[in-house]
Short mmCIF file of N, CA and C in Angstrom, two decimals:
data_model
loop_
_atom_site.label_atom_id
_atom_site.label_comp_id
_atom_site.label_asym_id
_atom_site.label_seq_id
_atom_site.Cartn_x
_atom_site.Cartn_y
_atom_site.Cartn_z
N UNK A 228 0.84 -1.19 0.00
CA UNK A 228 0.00 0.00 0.00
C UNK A 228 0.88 1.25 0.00
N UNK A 229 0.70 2.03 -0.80
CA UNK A 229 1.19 2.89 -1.17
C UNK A 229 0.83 4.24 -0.57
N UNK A 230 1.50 5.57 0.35
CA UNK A 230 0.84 6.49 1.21
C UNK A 230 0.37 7.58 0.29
N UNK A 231 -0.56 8.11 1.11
CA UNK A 231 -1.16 9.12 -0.17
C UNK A 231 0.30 10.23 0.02
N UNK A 232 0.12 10.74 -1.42
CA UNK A 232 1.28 11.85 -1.67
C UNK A 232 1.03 13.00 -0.87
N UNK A 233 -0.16 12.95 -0.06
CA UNK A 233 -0.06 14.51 1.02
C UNK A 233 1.43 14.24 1.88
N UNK A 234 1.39 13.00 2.35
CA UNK A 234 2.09 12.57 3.47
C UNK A 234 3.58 12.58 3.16
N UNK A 235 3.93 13.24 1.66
CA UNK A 235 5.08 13.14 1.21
C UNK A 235 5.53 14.61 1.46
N UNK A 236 5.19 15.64 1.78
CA UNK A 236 5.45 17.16 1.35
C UNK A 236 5.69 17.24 2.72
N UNK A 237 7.19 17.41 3.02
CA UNK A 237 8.10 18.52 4.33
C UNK A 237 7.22 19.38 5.08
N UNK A 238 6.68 19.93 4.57
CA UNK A 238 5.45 20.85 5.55
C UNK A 238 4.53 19.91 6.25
N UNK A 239 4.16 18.71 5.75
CA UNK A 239 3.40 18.07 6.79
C UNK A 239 4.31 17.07 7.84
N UNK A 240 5.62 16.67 7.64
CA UNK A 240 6.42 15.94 8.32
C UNK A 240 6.85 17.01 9.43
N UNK A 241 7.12 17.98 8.71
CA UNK A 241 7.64 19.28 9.99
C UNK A 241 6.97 18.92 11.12
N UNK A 242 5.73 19.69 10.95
CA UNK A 242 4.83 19.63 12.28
C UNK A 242 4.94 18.66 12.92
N UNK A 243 4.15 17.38 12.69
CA UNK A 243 4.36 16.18 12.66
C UNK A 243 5.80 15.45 14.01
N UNK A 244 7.14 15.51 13.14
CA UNK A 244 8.14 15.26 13.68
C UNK A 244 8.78 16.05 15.23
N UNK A 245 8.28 17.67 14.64
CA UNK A 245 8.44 18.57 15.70
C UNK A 245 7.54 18.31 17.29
N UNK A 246 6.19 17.81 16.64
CA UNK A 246 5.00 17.70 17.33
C UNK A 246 5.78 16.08 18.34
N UNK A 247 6.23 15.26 18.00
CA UNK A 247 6.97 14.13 18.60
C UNK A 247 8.33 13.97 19.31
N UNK A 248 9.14 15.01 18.69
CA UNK A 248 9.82 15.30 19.18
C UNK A 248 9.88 16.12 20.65
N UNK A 249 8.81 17.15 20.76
CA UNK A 249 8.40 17.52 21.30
C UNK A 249 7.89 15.97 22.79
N UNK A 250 6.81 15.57 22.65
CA UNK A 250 6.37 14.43 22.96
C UNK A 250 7.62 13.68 24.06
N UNK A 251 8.34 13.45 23.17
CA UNK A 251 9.63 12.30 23.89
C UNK A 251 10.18 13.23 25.19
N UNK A 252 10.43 14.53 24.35
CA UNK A 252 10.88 15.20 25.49
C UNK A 252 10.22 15.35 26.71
N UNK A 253 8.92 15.76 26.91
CA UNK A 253 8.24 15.42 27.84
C UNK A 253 8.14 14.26 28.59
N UNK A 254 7.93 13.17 27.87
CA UNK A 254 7.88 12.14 28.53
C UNK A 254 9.19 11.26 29.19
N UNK A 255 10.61 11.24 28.31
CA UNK A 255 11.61 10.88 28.73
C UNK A 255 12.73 11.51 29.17
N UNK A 256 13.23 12.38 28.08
CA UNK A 256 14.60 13.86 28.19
C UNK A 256 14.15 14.36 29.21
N UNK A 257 12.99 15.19 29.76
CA UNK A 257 12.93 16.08 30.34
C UNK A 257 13.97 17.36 30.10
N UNK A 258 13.62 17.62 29.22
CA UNK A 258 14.91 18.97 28.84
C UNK A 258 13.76 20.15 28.50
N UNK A 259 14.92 21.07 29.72
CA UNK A 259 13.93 22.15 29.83
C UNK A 259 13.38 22.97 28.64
N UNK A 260 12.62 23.82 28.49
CA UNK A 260 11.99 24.29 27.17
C UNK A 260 11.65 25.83 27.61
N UNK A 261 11.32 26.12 26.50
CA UNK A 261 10.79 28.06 26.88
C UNK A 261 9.53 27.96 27.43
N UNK A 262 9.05 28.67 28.24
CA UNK A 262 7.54 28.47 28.50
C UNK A 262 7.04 29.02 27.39
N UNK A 263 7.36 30.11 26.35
CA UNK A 263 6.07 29.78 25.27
C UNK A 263 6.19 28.68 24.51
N UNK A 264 7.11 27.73 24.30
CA UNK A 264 7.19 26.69 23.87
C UNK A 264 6.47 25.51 24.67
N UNK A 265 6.40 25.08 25.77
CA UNK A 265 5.60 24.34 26.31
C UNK A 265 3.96 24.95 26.49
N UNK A 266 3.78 26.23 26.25
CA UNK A 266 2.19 26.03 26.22
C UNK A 266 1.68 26.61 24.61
N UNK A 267 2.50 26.86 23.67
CA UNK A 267 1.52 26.68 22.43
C UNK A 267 2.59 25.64 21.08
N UNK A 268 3.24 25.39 21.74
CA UNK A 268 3.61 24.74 20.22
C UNK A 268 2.66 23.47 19.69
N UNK A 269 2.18 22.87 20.78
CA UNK A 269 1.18 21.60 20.33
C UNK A 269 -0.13 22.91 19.80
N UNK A 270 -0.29 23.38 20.28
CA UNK A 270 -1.66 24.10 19.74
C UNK A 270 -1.41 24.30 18.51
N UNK A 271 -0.18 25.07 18.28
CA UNK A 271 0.40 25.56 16.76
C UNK A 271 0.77 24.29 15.89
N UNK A 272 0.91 23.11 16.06
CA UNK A 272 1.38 22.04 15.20
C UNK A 272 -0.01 21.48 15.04
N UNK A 273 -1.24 21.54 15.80
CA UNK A 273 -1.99 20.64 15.54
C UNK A 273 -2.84 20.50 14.20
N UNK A 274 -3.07 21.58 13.85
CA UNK A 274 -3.89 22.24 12.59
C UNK A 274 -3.51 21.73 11.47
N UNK A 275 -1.94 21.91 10.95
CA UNK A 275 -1.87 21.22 9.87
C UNK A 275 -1.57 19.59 9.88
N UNK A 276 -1.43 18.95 11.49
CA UNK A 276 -1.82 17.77 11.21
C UNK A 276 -3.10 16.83 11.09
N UNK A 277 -3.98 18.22 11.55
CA UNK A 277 -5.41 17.32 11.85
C UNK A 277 -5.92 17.60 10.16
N UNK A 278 -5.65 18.93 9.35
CA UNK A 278 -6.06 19.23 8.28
C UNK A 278 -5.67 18.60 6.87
N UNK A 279 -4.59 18.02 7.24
CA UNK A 279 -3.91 17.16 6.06
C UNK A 279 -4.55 15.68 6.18
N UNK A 280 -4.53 15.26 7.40
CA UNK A 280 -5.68 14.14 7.48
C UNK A 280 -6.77 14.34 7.00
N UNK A 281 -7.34 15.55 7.17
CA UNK A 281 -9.13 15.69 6.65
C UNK A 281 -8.68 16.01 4.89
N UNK A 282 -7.52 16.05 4.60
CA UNK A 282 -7.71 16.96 3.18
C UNK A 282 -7.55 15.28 2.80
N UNK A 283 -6.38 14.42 3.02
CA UNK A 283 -6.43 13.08 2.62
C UNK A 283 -7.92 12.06 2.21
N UNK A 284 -8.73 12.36 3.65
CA UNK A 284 -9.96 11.29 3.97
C UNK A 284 -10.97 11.92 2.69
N UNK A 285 -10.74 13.70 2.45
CA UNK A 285 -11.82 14.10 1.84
C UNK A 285 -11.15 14.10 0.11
N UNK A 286 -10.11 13.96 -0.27
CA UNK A 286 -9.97 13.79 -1.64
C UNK A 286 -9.73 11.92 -2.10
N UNK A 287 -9.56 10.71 -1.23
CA UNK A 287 -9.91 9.46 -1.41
C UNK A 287 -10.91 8.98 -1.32
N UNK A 288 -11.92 9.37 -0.67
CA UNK A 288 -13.03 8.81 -0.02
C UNK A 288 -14.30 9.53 -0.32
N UNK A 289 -14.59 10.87 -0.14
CA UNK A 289 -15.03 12.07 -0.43
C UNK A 289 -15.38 11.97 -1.38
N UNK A 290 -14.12 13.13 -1.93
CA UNK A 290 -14.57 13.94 -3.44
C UNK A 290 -14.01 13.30 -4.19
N UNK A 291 -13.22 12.53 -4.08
CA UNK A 291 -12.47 11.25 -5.14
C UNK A 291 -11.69 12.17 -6.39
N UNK A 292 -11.08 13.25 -5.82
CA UNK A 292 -10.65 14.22 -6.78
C UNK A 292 -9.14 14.31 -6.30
N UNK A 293 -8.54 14.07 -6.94
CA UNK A 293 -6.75 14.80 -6.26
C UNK A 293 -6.79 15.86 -6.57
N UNK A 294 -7.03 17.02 -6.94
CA UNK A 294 -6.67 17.93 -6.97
C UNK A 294 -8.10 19.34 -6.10
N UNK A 295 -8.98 18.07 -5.21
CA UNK A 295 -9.71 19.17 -4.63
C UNK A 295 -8.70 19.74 -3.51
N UNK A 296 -8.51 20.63 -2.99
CA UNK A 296 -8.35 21.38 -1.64
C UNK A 296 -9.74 21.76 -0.88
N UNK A 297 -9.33 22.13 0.64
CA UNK A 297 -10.13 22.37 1.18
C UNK A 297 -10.83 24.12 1.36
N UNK A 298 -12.08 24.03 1.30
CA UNK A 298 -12.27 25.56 0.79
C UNK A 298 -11.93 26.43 2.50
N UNK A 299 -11.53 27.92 2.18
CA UNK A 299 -11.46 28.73 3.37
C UNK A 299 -12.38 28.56 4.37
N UNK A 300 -13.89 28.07 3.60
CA UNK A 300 -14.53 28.37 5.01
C UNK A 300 -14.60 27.13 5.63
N UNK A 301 -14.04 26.28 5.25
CA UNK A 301 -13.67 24.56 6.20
C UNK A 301 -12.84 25.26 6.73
N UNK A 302 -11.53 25.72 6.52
CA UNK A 302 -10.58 26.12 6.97
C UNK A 302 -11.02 27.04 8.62
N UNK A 303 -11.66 28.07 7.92
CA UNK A 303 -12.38 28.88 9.27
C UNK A 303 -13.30 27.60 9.99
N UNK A 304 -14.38 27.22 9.86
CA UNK A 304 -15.09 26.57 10.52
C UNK A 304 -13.90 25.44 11.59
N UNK A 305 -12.97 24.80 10.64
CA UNK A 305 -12.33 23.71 11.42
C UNK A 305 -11.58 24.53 12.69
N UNK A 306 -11.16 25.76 12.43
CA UNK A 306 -10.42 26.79 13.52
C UNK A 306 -11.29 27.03 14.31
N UNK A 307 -12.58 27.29 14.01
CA UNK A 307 -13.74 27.74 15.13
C UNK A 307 -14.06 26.59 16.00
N UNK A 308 -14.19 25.49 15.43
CA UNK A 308 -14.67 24.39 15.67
C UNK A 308 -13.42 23.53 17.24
N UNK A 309 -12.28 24.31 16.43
CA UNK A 309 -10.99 23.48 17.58
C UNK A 309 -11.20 24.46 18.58
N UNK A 310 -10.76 25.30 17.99
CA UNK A 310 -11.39 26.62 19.35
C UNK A 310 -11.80 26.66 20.40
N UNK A 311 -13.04 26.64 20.28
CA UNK A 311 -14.01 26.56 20.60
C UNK A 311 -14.34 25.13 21.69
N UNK A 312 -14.05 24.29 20.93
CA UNK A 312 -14.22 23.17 21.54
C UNK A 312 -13.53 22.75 22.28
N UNK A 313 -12.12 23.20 22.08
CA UNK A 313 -10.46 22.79 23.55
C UNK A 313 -10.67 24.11 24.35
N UNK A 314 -10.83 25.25 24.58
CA UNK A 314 -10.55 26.51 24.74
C UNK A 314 -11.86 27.33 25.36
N UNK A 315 -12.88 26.42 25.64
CA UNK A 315 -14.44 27.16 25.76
C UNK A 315 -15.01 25.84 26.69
N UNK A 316 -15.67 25.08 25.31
CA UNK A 316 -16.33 23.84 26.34
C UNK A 316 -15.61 23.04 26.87
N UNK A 317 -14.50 22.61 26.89
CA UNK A 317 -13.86 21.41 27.70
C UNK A 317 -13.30 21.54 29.02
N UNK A 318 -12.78 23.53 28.88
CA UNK A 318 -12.87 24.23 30.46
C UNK A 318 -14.06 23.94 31.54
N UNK A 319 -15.03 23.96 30.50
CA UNK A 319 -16.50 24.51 30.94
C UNK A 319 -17.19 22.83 31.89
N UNK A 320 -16.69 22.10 31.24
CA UNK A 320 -16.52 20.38 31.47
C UNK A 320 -16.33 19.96 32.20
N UNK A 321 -14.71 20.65 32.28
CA UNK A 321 -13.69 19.64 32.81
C UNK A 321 -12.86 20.97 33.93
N UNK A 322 -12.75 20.35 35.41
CA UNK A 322 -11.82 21.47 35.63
C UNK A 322 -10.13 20.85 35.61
N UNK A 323 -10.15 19.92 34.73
CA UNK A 323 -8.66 19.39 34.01
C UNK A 323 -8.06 20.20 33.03
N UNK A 324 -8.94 21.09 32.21
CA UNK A 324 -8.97 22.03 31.15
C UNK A 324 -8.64 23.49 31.64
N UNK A 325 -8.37 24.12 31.01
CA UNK A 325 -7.97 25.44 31.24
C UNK A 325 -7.91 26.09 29.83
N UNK A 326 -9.19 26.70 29.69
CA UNK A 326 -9.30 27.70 28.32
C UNK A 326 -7.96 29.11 28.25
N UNK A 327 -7.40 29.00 27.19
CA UNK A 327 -6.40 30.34 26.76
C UNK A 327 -6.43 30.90 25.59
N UNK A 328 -6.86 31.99 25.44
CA UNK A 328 -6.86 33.12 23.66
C UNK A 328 -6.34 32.52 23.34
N UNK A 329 -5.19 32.42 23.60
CA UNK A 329 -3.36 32.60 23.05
C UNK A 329 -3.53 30.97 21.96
N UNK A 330 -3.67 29.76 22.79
CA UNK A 330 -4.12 28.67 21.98
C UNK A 330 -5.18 29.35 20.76
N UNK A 331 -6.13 29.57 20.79
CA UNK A 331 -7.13 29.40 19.53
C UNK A 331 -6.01 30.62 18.53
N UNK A 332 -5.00 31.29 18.86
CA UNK A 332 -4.13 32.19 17.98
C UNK A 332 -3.18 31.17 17.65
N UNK A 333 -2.39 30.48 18.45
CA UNK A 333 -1.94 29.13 17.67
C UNK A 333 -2.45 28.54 17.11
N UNK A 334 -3.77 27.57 17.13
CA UNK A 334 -4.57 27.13 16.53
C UNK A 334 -4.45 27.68 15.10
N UNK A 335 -4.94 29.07 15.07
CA UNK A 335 -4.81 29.94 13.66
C UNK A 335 -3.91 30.32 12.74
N UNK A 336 -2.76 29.99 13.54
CA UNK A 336 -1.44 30.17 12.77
C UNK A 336 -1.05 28.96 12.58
N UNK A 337 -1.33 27.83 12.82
CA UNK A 337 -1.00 26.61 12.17
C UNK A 337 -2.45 26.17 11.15
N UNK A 338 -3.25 26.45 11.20
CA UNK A 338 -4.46 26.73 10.12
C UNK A 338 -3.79 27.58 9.47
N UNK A 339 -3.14 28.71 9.05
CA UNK A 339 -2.52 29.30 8.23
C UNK A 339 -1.35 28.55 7.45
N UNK A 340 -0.27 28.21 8.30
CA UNK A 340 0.12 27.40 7.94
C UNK A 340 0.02 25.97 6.91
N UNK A 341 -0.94 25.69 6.91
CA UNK A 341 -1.95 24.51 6.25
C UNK A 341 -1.99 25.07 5.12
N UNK A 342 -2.36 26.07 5.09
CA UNK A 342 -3.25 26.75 3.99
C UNK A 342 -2.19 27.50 2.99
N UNK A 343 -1.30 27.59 3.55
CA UNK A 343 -0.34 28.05 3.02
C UNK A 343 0.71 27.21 1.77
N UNK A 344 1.18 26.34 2.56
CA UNK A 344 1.81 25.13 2.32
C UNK A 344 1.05 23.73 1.94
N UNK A 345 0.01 23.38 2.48
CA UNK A 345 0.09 21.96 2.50
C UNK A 345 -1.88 21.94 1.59
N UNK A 346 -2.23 23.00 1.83
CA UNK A 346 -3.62 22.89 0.83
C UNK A 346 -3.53 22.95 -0.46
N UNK A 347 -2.85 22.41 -1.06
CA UNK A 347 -2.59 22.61 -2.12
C UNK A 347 -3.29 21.74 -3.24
N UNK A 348 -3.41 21.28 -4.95
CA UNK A 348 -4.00 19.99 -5.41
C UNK A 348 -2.67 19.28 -5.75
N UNK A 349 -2.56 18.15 -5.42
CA UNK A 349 -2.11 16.55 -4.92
C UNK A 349 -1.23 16.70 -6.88
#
């Protein structure tokens, strides 16, 4: 089986690798980090990994098109939608959660990111 060619383009491995790298460190290195680095870089990496998955599921399965991209207002909606949903209700939930602006502005700059680089047709 052969991976879809999203999964081939540096802009989606970035995040991705950074986003794990990240990961290990936490869990094993313990090597200290910047505090704006420990509270938005997962926010900022998540977007173009959750969006390259949805652009994958929605041009194989979907729209059966390689060369659809995803339109701006998925783009906005999927940002409102993460938002909203880590940053609003899961505070509101959970007192494990802790809503911050600053995330849904990461959030948006790795949705930019996406959109920039990695929305592209296949």
């Amino acid at each position: 089986m052969q991976l879809p060619r999203e999964f081939g383009r540096p802009a989606f491995w970035l995040p991705l690798l950074t986003y794990l790298a990240y990961q290990l460190n936490a869990r094993l290195w313990h090597r200290p980090l910047p505090p704006l680095v420990t509270a938005y870089l997962s926010d900022l990496l998540a977007m173009p990994v959750i969006l390259t998955l949805a652009l994958v599921v929605q041009r194989r399965w979907v729209q059966r098109r390689a060369a659809f991209i995803l339109p701006d207002s998925w783009l906005l909606g999927a940002w409102l939608y993460v938002s909203v949903w880590f940053e609003l209700a899961l505070p509101l939930l959970s007192s494990r959660h802790v809503g911050d602006p600053l995330d849904a502005v990461a959030y948006g700059l790795g949705t930019l990111f996406f959109r920039q680089l990695l929305n592209r047709p296949a």
